[in-house]
Coordinates of N, CA and C and ligand atoms in Angstrom, one line a residue:
M1 N 1.9 28.4 39.1 CA 0.2 29.6 39.6 C 0.7 31.1 39.1
T2 N -0.3 31.8 38.4 CA -0.3 32.8 37.7 C -0.5 33.8 39.2
A3 N -0.6 35.1 39.6 CA -1.1 36.2 40.7 C -2.7 35.9 40.9
K4 N -3.0 35.5 39.4 CA -4.4 36.0 39.5 C -5.0 34.5 40.3
E5 N -4.2 33.5 40.4 CA -4.5 32.7 41.1 C -4.1 32.5 42.1
C6 N -3.7 33.3 42.6 CA -2.9 33.0 44.5 C -3.1 34.7 45.1
I7 N -4.2 34.2 45.8 CA -5.3 35.2 46.5 C -3.1 36.7 47.3
F8 N -2.1 36.0 47.4 CA -1.4 36.3 48.8 C -0.7 37.5 47.3
C9 N -0.6 36.9 46.2 CA 0.1 37.5 45.7 C -1.4 39.3 44.4
E10 N -2.7 39.0 45.0 CA -3.7 39.8 44.3 C -3.2 40.4 46.2
I11 N -3.8 40.5 47.2 CA -3.0 41.6 47.9 C -2.0 42.2 48.1
A12 N -1.3 41.1 47.6 CA 0.1 42.0 47.6 C -0.1 42.7 46.4
A13 N -0.5 42.8 45.2 CA -0.9 44.3 43.9 C -2.1 44.7 44.4
G14 N -2.2 44.9 45.7 CA -4.0 45.8 45.9 C -4.7 45.2 45.1
R15 N -4.8 44.2 44.5 CA -6.0 43.7 43.4 C -7.2 43.7 44.9
A16 N -6.6 42.9 45.4 CA -7.4 41.3 46.2 C -7.7 42.5 47.7
P17 N -8.3 43.1 49.6 CA -8.4 44.1 49.7 C -7.6 43.1 51.3
A18 N -6.8 43.8 52.0 CA -6.8 43.1 53.0 C -6.1 44.1 54.1
S19 N -6.1 44.2 54.9 CA -5.9 44.7 56.2 C -4.7 44.5 56.7
V20 N -4.1 45.4 55.9 CA -2.9 46.2 56.3 C -1.3 46.8 57.1
E21 N -0.6 46.0 57.7 CA 0.2 46.5 58.8 C 1.2 47.4 58.6
Y22 N 2.0 46.7 57.2 CA 2.8 46.9 57.1 C 3.5 47.0 55.3
E23 N 3.8 47.6 55.3 CA 4.3 47.5 53.0 C 5.5 48.0 53.1
D24 N 6.9 47.6 52.2 CA 7.5 47.7 52.0 C 8.2 47.3 49.7
E25 N 8.9 47.3 50.1 CA 8.9 46.8 48.8 C 9.2 45.3 47.7
R26 N 9.9 45.5 49.2 CA 9.8 42.8 49.0 C 9.0 42.6 50.0
A27 N 7.9 43.4 50.9 CA 7.0 42.1 51.4 C 6.4 43.6 51.6
I28 N 4.7 42.1 52.8 CA 3.8 43.2 52.5 C 2.9 42.6 54.2
A29 N 2.7 42.8 54.4 CA 2.1 41.9 56.1 C 0.7 42.7 56.4
F30 N -0.3 42.6 56.7 CA -1.4 41.9 56.6 C -2.5 41.2 57.7
S31 N -2.9 41.6 58.7 CA -3.4 40.7 59.4 C -4.7 39.0 59.3
D32 N -4.2 38.5 59.7 CA -5.1 37.6 59.3 C -6.8 36.7 58.9
I33 N -7.3 36.6 57.8 CA -8.3 36.9 58.0 C -9.6 35.4 59.5
N34 N -8.2 34.8 59.3 CA -8.9 33.9 60.4 C -8.2 33.7 62.0
P35 N -8.2 35.1 62.5 CA -7.3 35.0 63.9 C -6.9 33.8 64.8
A36 N -5.4 33.0 64.5 CA -5.5 31.6 66.3 C -4.4 32.6 67.1
A37 N -4.6 33.8 67.2 CA -4.1 35.0 68.2 C -4.7 36.0 68.3
P38 N -5.1 37.5 69.7 CA -4.6 37.5 69.8 C -4.7 39.1 68.5
V39 N -3.8 38.8 68.3 CA -2.8 39.0 67.2 C -2.2 38.4 66.4
H40 N -2.5 38.5 64.8 CA -2.4 37.2 64.6 C -1.7 38.3 63.0
I41 N -0.7 38.4 62.5 CA -0.9 39.0 61.1 C 0.5 37.9 60.2
L42 N 0.5 38.6 59.1 CA 0.9 36.7 57.7 C 2.2 38.4 58.0
I43 N 3.1 38.0 57.8 CA 4.2 38.7 56.8 C 4.5 37.9 55.3
V44 N 4.7 38.6 54.6 CA 4.8 38.1 52.6 C 5.3 38.7 51.6
P45 N 6.5 38.0 50.7 CA 7.5 38.1 50.3 C 6.2 38.8 48.8
K46 N 6.8 39.4 48.3 CA 6.2 40.1 47.4 C 6.6 39.2 46.0
K47 N 6.8 38.3 46.4 CA 8.1 37.5 45.0 C 6.9 36.5 45.6
H48 N 6.2 36.2 45.1 CA 6.2 34.4 44.5 C 6.5 32.9 44.6
I49 N 6.0 32.9 45.8 CA 8.0 31.1 46.5 C 6.7 30.6 47.2
A50 N 6.3 29.6 46.8 CA 5.0 28.4 47.2 C 5.7 28.4 48.4
S51 N 6.3 27.5 49.5 CA 6.9 27.1 50.3 C 8.4 27.5 50.6
I52 N 8.9 27.2 52.4 CA 9.9 27.3 52.7 C 10.6 26.1 51.8
A53 N 9.9 25.2 50.7 CA 10.4 24.3 50.7 C 11.2 23.8 49.4
D54 N 10.2 25.4 48.4 CA 10.4 25.7 47.5 C 11.5 27.2 47.6
L55 N 12.3 27.4 48.6 CA 13.0 27.8 48.3 C 14.4 28.2 47.9
S56 N 14.9 29.2 46.8 CA 16.1 28.4 46.5 C 17.2 30.1 47.8
A57 N 18.5 29.1 46.4 CA 19.7 30.2 47.8 C 19.5 31.3 47.5
E58 N 18.8 31.5 46.0 CA 19.1 33.5 46.3 C 18.6 34.0 46.9
D59 N 16.7 33.3 47.0 CA 16.1 34.1 48.0 C 15.9 33.9 48.9
E60 N 16.9 33.5 49.8 CA 17.1 33.5 51.0 C 17.4 34.7 51.8
P61 N 17.7 35.3 52.5 CA 17.5 37.4 52.2 C 16.5 36.8 52.2
I62 N 15.4 37.3 51.1 CA 14.0 37.4 51.3 C 13.3 36.3 52.6
V63 N 13.6 35.4 53.1 CA 13.4 34.9 54.7 C 13.7 36.1 55.9
G64 N 14.8 36.4 56.1 CA 15.4 37.3 57.1 C 14.9 38.6 57.5
H65 N 14.5 38.8 55.8 CA 13.1 40.3 55.2 C 12.2 40.2 56.1
L66 N 11.8 38.8 56.0 CA 10.5 38.9 56.9 C 10.4 38.3 58.5
V67 N 11.6 37.8 58.7 CA 11.4 37.4 60.5 C 12.4 39.4 60.9
S68 N 12.6 39.5 60.2 CA 12.7 41.4 60.1 C 12.0 42.3 60.3
V69 N 10.6 42.3 59.6 CA 9.6 42.9 59.5 C 9.0 42.7 60.8
A70 N 8.5 40.9 61.1 CA 7.8 40.2 61.8 C 8.6 41.6 63.2
K71 N 9.6 40.7 63.7 CA 10.3 41.8 65.1 C 9.7 42.9 65.3
K72 N 10.1 43.5 63.6 CA 9.8 45.5 64.3 C 8.4 45.3 64.1
L73 N 7.5 44.4 63.5 CA 6.0 44.5 64.1 C 5.5 43.8 65.0
A74 N 6.5 43.4 65.5 CA 6.2 42.6 67.9 C 6.3 44.1 68.2
E75 N 7.5 44.8 68.1 CA 7.5 46.2 68.6 C 7.1 46.9 68.5
N76 N 7.1 47.5 67.7 CA 5.9 48.4 67.2 C 4.9 47.9 68.5
R77 N 4.0 46.7 67.8 CA 2.8 46.6 69.1 C 3.4 46.1 70.9
Q78 N 4.3 46.1 70.4 CA 4.7 45.8 72.5 C 4.1 44.5 73.0
L79 N 5.3 43.8 72.0 CA 4.5 42.4 71.8 C 5.4 41.7 73.1
E80 N 5.1 40.9 74.1 CA 6.1 40.7 75.2 C 7.0 39.3 74.9
G81 N 5.7 38.5 74.4 CA 6.3 37.1 73.6 C 5.6 36.9 72.8
Y82 N 6.6 35.8 71.6 CA 5.6 36.2 70.7 C 6.0 34.6 69.5
K83 N 5.2 35.0 68.4 CA 6.0 33.3 67.8 C 6.1 33.4 66.1
L84 N 6.9 32.7 65.5 CA 6.7 33.3 64.2 C 6.7 31.8 63.7
I85 N 5.6 31.4 63.4 CA 5.8 29.7 61.7 C 5.3 30.6 60.4
F86 N 6.5 28.9 60.1 CA 6.2 28.8 58.7 C 5.6 27.6 59.1
N87 N 4.3 26.9 57.9 CA 4.2 26.1 57.6 C 4.9 25.6 56.8
V88 N 4.6 24.3 56.3 CA 5.5 24.3 55.4 C 5.1 22.8 54.3
G89 N 4.4 22.7 53.4 CA 3.4 21.2 52.7 C 2.5 22.2 53.2
E90 N 1.7 21.0 52.4 CA -0.1 20.4 53.0 C 0.3 19.4 54.2
K91 N 1.0 18.5 54.6 CA 1.5 17.9 56.1 C 2.0 18.9 56.7
G92 N 2.5 19.9 56.6 CA 3.3 21.1 57.7 C 2.1 21.8 57.6
G93 N 0.8 21.7 57.1 CA -0.4 22.9 57.2 C -0.4 23.4 57.0
Q94 N 0.5 24.2 55.7 CA 0.5 24.9 55.6 C -1.1 25.2 53.7
V95 N -2.3 25.3 54.0 CA -3.2 25.7 52.4 C -3.0 26.6 52.0
V96 N -2.0 28.0 52.3 CA -1.6 28.9 50.9 C -0.3 29.0 50.8
F97 N -0.4 28.5 48.7 CA 0.7 28.2 48.7 C 2.2 29.1 48.3
H98 N 1.6 30.3 48.8 CA 2.3 31.8 48.7 C 3.4 31.8 50.3
L99 N 4.5 31.7 50.6 CA 5.2 31.6 51.4 C 4.9 32.9 52.6
H100 N 4.6 32.6 53.2 CA 4.1 33.9 55.1 C 4.8 33.5 55.7
L101 N 4.8 34.2 56.4 CA 5.1 34.0 57.7 C 3.8 33.8 59.3
H102 N 3.7 33.3 59.7 CA 2.7 34.5 60.9 C 3.4 35.1 61.6
L103 N 3.2 35.5 62.3 CA 2.8 35.7 63.9 C 1.7 36.4 64.5
L104 N 2.6 35.4 65.6 CA 1.6 35.4 66.8 C 1.8 36.0 67.8
G105 N 0.8 36.4 68.6 CA 1.5 36.9 70.1 C 0.2 37.8 71.0
G106 N 0.1 38.8 71.7 CA -0.9 39.2 72.2 C -1.7 39.1 72.7
W107 N -0.8 37.3 74.1 CA -1.9 37.0 74.6 C -2.2 37.7 75.9
D108 N -1.1 38.6 75.9 CA -1.0 38.9 77.4 C -1.5 40.8 77.1
K109 N -1.9 40.5 76.9 CA -2.9 41.7 76.4 C -4.8 41.7 76.5
K110 N -4.6 42.6 76.5 CA -6.9 43.1 77.2 C -7.2 42.7 75.9
P111 N -7.4 41.6 75.7 CA -9.1 41.7 74.0 C -9.3 43.0 74.2
Q112 N -9.2 43.2 72.9 CA -10.3 44.8 72.7 C -10.9 44.3 71.8
N113 N -12.9 45.5 71.7 CA -13.7 45.2 71.3 C -14.4 44.3 72.0
L114 N -14.0 44.4 73.0 CA -15.2 42.8 74.4 C -15.6 44.1 75.7
P115 N -16.4 44.0 75.9 CA -17.4 44.9 76.8 C -16.2 44.1 78.4
G116 N -16.5 45.1 79.4 CA -15.8 44.9 80.5 C -14.5 44.8 80.6
Ligands
LIG1 P1 -1.1 28.6 56.8 O1 -2.2 27.7 56.8 O2 -0.7 28.1 54.5 O3 0.0 29.2 56.8 O4 -1.7 29.9 56.3 C1 -2.4 30.9 55.7 C2 -3.2 32.1 56.4 O5 -3.7 32.4 55.0 C3 -3.9 30.9 57.5 O6 -3.9 31.4 58.7 C4 -5.6 31.8 57.2 O7 -6.8 31.9 57.7 C5 -5.0 33.0 56.2 N1 -5.9 33.2 55.2 C6 -6.2 32.5 53.6 N2 -7.2 33.3 52.9 C7 -6.9 34.7 53.6 C8 -7.0 35.9 53.2 O8 -7.6 35.8 51.8 N3 -7.1 37.4 53.7 C9 -6.3 36.7 55.0 N4 -6.4 38.6 55.3 N5 -5.5 35.8 54.9 C10 -6.1 34.9 54.7
LIG2 ZN1 1.5 34.2 44.8

């Protein structure tokens, strides 16, 4: 798959819009377009790797980095608890075939932009 066909490669390259929460040389984190929790952030390597099932030994450090970024984002947002999820493969619920870590949380926080 070329970068042009992959929406997360497009976002990582700044060619497609996203609500970016964090970025460094190896990873980018942005809000999920269809949030499944009050806080739902995707942490994505800039390198195109299709899924955990396609991870090479050489790329293992990237996964550690994604988890570290998720931890920092959770701390910054003062999440008391959260879930970190990799969906792997079609049967595992993966829809976008560019590796990403879901950070889900914020159930303890009052929903924003709601009256009352
Ligand atoms: P998966 O099921 O592959 O683990 O998760 C893919 C996630 O990416 C879904 O939660 C979906 O809402 C999100 N998503 C798909 N396309 C886009 C997009 O263009 N922008 C953003 N911000 N999120 C997306
Ligand atoms: Zn990609």
